[in-house]
Coordinates of C-alpha atoms in Angstrom, one line a residue:
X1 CA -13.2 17.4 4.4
X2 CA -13.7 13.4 5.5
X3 CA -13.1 13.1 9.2
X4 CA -12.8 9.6 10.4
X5 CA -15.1 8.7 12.8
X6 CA -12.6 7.1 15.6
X7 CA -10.5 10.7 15.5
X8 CA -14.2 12.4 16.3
X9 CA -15.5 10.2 18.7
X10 CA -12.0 10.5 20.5
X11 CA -12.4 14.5 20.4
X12 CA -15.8 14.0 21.6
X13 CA -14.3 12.0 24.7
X14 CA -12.2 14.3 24.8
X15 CA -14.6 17.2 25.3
X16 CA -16.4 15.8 27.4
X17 CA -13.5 15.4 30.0
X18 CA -13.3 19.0 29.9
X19 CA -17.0 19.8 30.8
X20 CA -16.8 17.2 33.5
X21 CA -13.0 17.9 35.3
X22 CA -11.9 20.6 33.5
X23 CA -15.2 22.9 34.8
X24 CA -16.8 24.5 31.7
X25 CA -20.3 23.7 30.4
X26 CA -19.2 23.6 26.1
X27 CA -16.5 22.5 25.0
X28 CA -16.0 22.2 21.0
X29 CA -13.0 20.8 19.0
X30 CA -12.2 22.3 15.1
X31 CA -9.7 20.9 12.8
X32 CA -7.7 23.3 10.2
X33 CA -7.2 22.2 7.1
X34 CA -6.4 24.0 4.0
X35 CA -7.0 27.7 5.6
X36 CA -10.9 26.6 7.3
X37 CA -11.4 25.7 11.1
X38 CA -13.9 22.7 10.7
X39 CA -15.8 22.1 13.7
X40 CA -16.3 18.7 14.0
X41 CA -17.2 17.8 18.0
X42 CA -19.3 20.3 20.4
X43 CA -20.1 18.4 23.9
X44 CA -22.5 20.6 26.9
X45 CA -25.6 22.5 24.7
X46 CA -27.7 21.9 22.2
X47 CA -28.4 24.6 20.3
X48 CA -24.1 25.2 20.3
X49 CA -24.0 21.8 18.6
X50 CA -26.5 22.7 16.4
X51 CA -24.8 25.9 15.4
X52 CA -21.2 24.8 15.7
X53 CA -21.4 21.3 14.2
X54 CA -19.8 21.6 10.9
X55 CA -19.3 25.0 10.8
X56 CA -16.3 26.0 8.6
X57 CA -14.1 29.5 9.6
X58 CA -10.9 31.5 8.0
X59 CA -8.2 30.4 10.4
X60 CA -7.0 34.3 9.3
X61 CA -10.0 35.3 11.3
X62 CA -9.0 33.4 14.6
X63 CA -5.4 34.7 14.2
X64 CA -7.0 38.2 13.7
X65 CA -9.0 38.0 16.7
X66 CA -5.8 36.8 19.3
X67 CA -4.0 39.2 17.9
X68 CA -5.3 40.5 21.3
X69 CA -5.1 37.7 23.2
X70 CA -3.9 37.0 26.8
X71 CA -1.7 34.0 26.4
X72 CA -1.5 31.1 29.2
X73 CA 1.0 28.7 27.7
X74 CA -1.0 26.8 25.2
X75 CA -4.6 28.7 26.0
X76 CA -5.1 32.1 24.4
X77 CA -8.3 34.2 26.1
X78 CA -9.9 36.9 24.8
X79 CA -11.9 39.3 27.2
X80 CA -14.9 40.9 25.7
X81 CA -13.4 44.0 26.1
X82 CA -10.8 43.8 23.3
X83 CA -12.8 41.7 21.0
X84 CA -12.3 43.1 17.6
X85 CA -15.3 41.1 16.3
X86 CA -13.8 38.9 13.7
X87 CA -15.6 35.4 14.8
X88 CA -19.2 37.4 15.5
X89 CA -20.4 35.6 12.9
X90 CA -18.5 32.2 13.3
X91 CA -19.0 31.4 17.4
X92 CA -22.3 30.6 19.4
X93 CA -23.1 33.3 22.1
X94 CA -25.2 31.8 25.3
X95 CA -27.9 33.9 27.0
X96 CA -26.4 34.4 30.3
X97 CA -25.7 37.4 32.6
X98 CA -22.4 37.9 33.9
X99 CA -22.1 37.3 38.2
X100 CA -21.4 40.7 39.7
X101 CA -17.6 40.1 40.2
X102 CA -14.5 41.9 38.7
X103 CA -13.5 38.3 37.7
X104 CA -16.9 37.4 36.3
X105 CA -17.3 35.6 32.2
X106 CA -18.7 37.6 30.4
X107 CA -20.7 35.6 27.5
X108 CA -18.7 37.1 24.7
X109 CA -15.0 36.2 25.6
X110 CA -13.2 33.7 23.9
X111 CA -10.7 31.0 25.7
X112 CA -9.4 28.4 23.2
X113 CA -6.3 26.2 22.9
X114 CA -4.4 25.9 19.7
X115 CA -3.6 22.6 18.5
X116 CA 0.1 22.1 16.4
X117 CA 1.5 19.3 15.2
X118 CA 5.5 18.9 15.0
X119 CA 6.4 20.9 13.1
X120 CA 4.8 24.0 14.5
X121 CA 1.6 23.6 12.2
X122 CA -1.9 24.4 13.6
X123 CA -3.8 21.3 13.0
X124 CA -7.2 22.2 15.2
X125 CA -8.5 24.5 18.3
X126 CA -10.1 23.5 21.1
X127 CA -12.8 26.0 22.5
X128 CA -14.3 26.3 25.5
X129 CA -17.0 28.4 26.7
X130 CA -19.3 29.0 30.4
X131 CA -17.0 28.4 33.4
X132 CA -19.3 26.2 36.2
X133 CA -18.3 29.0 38.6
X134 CA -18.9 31.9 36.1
X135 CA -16.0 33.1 36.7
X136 CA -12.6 33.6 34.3
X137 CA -10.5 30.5 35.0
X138 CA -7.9 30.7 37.7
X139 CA -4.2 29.3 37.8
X140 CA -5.3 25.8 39.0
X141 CA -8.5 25.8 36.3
X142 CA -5.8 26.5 33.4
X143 CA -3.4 23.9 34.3
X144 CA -6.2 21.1 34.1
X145 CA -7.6 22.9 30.5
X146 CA -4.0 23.1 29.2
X147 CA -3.8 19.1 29.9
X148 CA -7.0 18.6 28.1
X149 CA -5.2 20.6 25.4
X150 CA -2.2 18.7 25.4
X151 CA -3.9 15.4 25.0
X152 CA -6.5 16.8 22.3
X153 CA -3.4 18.0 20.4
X154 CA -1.8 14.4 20.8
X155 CA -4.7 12.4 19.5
X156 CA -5.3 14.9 16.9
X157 CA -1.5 15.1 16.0
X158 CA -1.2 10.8 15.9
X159 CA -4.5 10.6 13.8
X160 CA -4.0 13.0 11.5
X161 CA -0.4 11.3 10.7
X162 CA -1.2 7.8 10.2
X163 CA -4.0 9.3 7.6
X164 CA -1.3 11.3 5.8
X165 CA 0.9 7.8 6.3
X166 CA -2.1 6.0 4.5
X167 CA -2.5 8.8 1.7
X168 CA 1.2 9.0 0.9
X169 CA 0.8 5.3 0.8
X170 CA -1.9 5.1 -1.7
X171 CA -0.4 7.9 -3.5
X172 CA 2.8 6.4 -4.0
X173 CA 1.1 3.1 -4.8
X174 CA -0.7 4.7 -7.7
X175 CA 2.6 6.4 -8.9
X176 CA 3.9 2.9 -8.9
X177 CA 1.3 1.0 -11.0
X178 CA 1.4 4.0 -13.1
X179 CA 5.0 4.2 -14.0
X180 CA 4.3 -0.2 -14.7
X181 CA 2.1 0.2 -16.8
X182 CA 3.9 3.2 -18.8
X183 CA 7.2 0.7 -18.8
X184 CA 4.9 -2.0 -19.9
X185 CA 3.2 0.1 -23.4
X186 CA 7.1 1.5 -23.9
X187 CA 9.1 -2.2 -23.7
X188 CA 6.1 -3.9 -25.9
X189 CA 6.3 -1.0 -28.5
X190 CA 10.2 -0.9 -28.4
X191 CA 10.1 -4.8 -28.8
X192 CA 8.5 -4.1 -32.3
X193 CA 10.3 -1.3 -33.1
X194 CA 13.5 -3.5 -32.6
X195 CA 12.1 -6.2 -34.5
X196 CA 11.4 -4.1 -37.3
X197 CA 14.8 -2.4 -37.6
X198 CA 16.7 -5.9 -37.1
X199 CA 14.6 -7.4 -39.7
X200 CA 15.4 -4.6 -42.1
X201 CA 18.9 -4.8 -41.7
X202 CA 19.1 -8.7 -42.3
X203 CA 17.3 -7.7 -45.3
X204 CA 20.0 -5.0 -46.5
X205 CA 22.9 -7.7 -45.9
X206 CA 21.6 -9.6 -48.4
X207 CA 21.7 -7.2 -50.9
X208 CA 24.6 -8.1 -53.3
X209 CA 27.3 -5.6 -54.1
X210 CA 27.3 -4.0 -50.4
X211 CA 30.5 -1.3 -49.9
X212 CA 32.3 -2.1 -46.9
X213 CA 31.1 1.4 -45.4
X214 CA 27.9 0.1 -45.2
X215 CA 28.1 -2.8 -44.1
X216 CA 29.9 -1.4 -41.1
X217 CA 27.5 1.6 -40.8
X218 CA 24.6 -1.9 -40.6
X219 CA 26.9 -3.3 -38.0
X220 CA 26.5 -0.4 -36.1
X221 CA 22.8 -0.4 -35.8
X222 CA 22.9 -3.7 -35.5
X223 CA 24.6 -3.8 -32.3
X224 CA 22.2 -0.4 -31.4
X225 CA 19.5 -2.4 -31.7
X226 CA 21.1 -5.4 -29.5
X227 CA 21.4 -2.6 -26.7
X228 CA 18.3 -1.1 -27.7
X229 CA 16.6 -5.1 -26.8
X230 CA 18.7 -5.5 -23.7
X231 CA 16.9 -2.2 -22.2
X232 CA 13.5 -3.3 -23.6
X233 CA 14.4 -7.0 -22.1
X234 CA 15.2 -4.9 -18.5
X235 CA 11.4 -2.8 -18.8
X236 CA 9.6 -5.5 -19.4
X237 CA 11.0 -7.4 -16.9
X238 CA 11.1 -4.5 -13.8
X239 CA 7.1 -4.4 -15.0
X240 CA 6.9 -7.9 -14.5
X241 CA 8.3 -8.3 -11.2
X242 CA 6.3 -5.1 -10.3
X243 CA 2.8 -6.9 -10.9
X244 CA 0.8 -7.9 -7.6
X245 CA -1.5 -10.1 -9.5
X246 CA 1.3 -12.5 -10.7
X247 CA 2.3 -15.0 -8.3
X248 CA 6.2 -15.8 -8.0
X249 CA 7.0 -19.3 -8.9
X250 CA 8.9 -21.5 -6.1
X251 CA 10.9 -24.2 -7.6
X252 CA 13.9 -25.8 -6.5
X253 CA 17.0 -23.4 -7.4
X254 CA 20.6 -24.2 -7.7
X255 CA 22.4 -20.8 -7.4
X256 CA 25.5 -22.6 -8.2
X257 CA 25.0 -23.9 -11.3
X258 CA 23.0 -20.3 -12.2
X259 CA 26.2 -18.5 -11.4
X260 CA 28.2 -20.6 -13.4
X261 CA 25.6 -19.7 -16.1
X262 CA 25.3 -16.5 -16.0
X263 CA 29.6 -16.3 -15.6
X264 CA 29.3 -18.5 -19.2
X265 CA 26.9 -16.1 -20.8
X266 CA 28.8 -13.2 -20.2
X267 CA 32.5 -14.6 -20.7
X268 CA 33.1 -13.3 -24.2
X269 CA 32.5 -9.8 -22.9
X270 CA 34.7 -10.3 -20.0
X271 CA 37.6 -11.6 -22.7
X272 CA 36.5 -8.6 -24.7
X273 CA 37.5 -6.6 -21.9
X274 CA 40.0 -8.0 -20.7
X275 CA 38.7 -8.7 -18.0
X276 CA 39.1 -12.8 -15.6
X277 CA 36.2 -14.1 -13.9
X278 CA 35.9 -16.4 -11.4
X279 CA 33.5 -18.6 -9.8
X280 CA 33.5 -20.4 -6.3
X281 CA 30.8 -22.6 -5.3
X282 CA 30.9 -23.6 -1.7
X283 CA 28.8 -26.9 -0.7
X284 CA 25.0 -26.7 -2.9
X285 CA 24.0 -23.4 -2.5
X286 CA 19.8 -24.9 -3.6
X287 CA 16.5 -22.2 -2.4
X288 CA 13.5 -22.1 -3.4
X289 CA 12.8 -19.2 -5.8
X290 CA 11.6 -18.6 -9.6
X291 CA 14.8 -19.7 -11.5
X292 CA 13.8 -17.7 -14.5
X293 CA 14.5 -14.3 -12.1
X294 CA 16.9 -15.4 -10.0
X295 CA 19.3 -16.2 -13.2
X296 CA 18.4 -12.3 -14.4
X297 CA 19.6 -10.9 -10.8
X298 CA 23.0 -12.9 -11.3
X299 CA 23.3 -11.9 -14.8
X300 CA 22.8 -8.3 -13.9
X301 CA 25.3 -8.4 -10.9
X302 CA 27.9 -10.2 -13.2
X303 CA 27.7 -7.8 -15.8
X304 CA 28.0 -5.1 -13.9
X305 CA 30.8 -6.1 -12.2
X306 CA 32.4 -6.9 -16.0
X307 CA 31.4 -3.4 -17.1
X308 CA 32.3 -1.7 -14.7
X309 CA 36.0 -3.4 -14.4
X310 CA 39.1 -2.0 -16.0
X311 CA 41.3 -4.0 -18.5
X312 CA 43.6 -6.3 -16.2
X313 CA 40.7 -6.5 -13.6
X314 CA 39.1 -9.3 -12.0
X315 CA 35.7 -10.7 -10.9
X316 CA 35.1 -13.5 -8.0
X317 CA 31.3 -14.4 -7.9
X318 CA 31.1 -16.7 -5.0
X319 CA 27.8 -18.7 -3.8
X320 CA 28.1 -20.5 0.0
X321 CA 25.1 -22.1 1.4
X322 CA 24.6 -21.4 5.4
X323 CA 22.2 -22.6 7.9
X324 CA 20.2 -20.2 7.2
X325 CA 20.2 -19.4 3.3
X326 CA 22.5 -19.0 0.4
X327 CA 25.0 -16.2 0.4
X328 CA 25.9 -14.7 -3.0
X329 CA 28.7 -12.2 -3.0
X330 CA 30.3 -10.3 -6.3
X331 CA 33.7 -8.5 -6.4
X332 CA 35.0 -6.7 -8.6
X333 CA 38.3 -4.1 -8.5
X334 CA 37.1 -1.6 -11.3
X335 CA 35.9 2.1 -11.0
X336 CA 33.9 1.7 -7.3
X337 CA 30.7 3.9 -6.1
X338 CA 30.9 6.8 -4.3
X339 CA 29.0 7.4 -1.7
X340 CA 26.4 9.3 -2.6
X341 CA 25.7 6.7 -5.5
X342 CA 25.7 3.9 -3.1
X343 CA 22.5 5.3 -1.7
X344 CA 20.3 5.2 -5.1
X345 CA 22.1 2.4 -7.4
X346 CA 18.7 0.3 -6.8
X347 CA 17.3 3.4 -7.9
X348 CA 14.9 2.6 -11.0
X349 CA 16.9 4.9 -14.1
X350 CA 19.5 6.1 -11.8
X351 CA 22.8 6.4 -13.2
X352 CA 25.8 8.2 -11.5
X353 CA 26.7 11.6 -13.2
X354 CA 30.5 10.3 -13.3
X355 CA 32.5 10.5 -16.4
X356 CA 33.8 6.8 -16.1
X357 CA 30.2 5.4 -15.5
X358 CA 28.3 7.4 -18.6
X359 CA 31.0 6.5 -21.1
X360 CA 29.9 2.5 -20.8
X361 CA 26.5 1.6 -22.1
X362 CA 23.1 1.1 -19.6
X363 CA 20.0 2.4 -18.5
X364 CA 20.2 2.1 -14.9
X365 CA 17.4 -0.6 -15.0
X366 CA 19.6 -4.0 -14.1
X367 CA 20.5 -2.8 -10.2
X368 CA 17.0 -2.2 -9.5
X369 CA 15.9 -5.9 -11.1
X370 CA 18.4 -6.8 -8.8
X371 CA 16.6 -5.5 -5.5
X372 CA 13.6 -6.3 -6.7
X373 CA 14.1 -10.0 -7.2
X374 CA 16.1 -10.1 -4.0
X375 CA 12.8 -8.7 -2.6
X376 CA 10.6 -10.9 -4.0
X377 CA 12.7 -13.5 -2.7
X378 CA 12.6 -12.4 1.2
X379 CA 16.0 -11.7 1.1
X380 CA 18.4 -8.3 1.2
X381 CA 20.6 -7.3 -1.1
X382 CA 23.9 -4.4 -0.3
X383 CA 27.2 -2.6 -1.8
X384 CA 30.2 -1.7 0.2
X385 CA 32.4 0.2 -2.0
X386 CA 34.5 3.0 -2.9
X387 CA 35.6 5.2 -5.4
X388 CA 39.0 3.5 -7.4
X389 CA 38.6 0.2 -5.2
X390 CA 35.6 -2.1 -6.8
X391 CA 32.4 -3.0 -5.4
X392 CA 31.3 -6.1 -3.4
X393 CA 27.6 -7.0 -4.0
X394 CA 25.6 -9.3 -1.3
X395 CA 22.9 -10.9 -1.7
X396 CA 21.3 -13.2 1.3
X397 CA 18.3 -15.6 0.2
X398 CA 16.7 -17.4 2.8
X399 CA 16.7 -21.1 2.2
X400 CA 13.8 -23.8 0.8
X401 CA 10.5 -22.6 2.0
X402 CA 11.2 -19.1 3.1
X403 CA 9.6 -17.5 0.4
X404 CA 7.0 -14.9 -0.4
X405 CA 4.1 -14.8 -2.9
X406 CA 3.9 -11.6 -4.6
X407 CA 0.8 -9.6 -4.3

């Protein structure tokens, strides 16, 4: 076990407040992890330190031994008396003679303060060992040694957190660069696999003498391999806005005229369906962004929105530059998210477990291009919705100049 060096120097200080107001001559601090008590401070003798320092013991012993134990609040004592021996081997025993007095230390007892975090956890001990007095502590003695106890546990408890904030961190950033680069090997091998099956089907229609089953059975793989490219399009580009070591381009962007775009692209789908869309542009909704991913956001939120529309329904996509940035907003009146959806659509993959969603086509990549871009970006993207009464989409882009390089 690693201990950082600013959590044992301040468990040092701290043990060293206890020999010097607290009135004990040792004072050690342990921290528990993974069933061992690792001593890692001992403050008042040297030959303790020698023996304690580093010294790793069975928490199961400790609970074992104050199984017995007197318990003051947050300090547990153990007199010799009703040792049952369990630490013998684990804690340093000084020379000393016990003071002719009923109340008198006896070299063998054990006084120590456990040390939880939170959630109840034992996350160290603090010892302590030879009273100044050589007496067993008194009512006034134990209050000051249960502060000392109290503050160990709170440095020990805030340390311990923000390194299990900083390994959750790391961990989740190598779960991230991992699942890029396993989207990155599966969109470049799909891409030829694609290519491959389109190319051998353009070959077939050539053939003379073709049946009409089968040239509709080749038109049905052939539009399975358009979807089949759309996902691979969606992978590779989720990896690509995932990469830290790819700066994001910052050119003048007219959201505007890339809404009335991305309407244009996806207008015979909407017809297909059934479906009007409209577009508003109010004053020039220009930012600064990479024009190549803002127009892939757009597209994403526009075909949603025509997806996910019934026949008769209707679209506004509406883009209003403010003071402060550009506002793009799209409606839609079709099937709506519940609420337990609306938590996780920018979910990477996710995709509700309703019937009406899973009968129309996607991989649940093109939401989470969509927060990712608006991320990129500086800006925030949110749905208000519910079930039966359409979704509204907004995304808010800070103007020219407000925004980030990746990585």
């Amino acid at each position: 076990m690693e201990v950082d060096a600013s959590l044992t120097r301040t468990l040092q200080l701290l043990a060293e407040g206890v020999i010097e107001f607290a009135g004990f001559r040792v004072a050690a601090v342990s921290l528990a992890l993974d069933g061992l008590l690792h001593t890692v401070a001992v403050v008042g003798d040297d030959t303790a330190a020698a023996q304690l320092l580093d010294q790793r013991t069975p928490v199961e012993l400790l609970e074992r031994e104050l199984a017995n134990a007197d318990v003051w609040g947050a300090l547990h004592f153990v007199p010799a008396d009703r040792s049952g021996g369990h630490l013998d081997e684990h804690l340093w025993v000084p020379d000393v003679a016990p003071l002719d007095d009923p109340d008198a230390w006896d070299s063998r007892d054990l006084l120590c303060g456990l040390l939880h975090d939170h959630a109840g956890q034992l996350r160290g001990v603090l010892w302590v060992d030879l009273p100044d007095d050589g007496r067993r502590p008194g009512a006034e003695q134990r209050a000051t040694l249960q502060m000392y106890v109290r503050l160990a546990e709170r440095a020990l408890v805030t340390a311990l957190e923000r390194d299990d904030l900083e390994l959750r961190v790391e961990h989740e950033h190598a779960v991230a660069e991992y699942r890029r680069s396993i989207i990155d090997v599966l969109s470049h091998e799909l891409r030829g696999t694609a290519a491959a099956i389109a190319h051998t089907i353009d070959s077939l229609r050539g053939e003379s003498g073709l049946g009409d089953s089968v040239t509709a059975g080749l038109d049905v793989v052939h539009g399975g391999v358009e979807r089949l490219r759309s996902v691979v399009d969606d992978m590779a580009a989720l990896a690509k806005l995932g990469r830290t070591d790819v700066p994001l381009r910052s050119l003048t962007t007219d959201l505007g005229r890339v809404a009335r775009e991305a309407v244009a692209l996806h207008a015979a789908e909407a017809r297909r369906r059934d479906v009007t869309v409209v577009v508003e542009v109010v004053d020039e909704p220009t930012l600064q962004g990479d024009p190549e991913d803002l127009d892939r956001m757009v597209a994403n939120l526009v075909s949603n929105a025509v997806k996910y529309s019934e026949p008769g329904g209707r679209v506004l996509v509406r883009v209003v530059a403010g003071p402060a940035g550009v506002v793009l907003t799209v409606s839609d009146v079709g099937i709506g998210i519940d609420a337990a959806d609306r938590e996780r659509v920018f979910e990477e993959f996710f995709r509700s477990r309703r019937h009406a969603v899973r009968r129309r086509p996607g991989a649940g990549l093109g939401l989470a291009i969509v927060h990712r871009v608006v991320t990129l970006h500086g800006g925030v993207v949110r749905v208000d919705s519910e079930p039966g009464e359409g979704a509204t989409f907004t995304v808010e882009l800070p103007r020219a100049g407000a925004v980030p390089q990746a990585g």
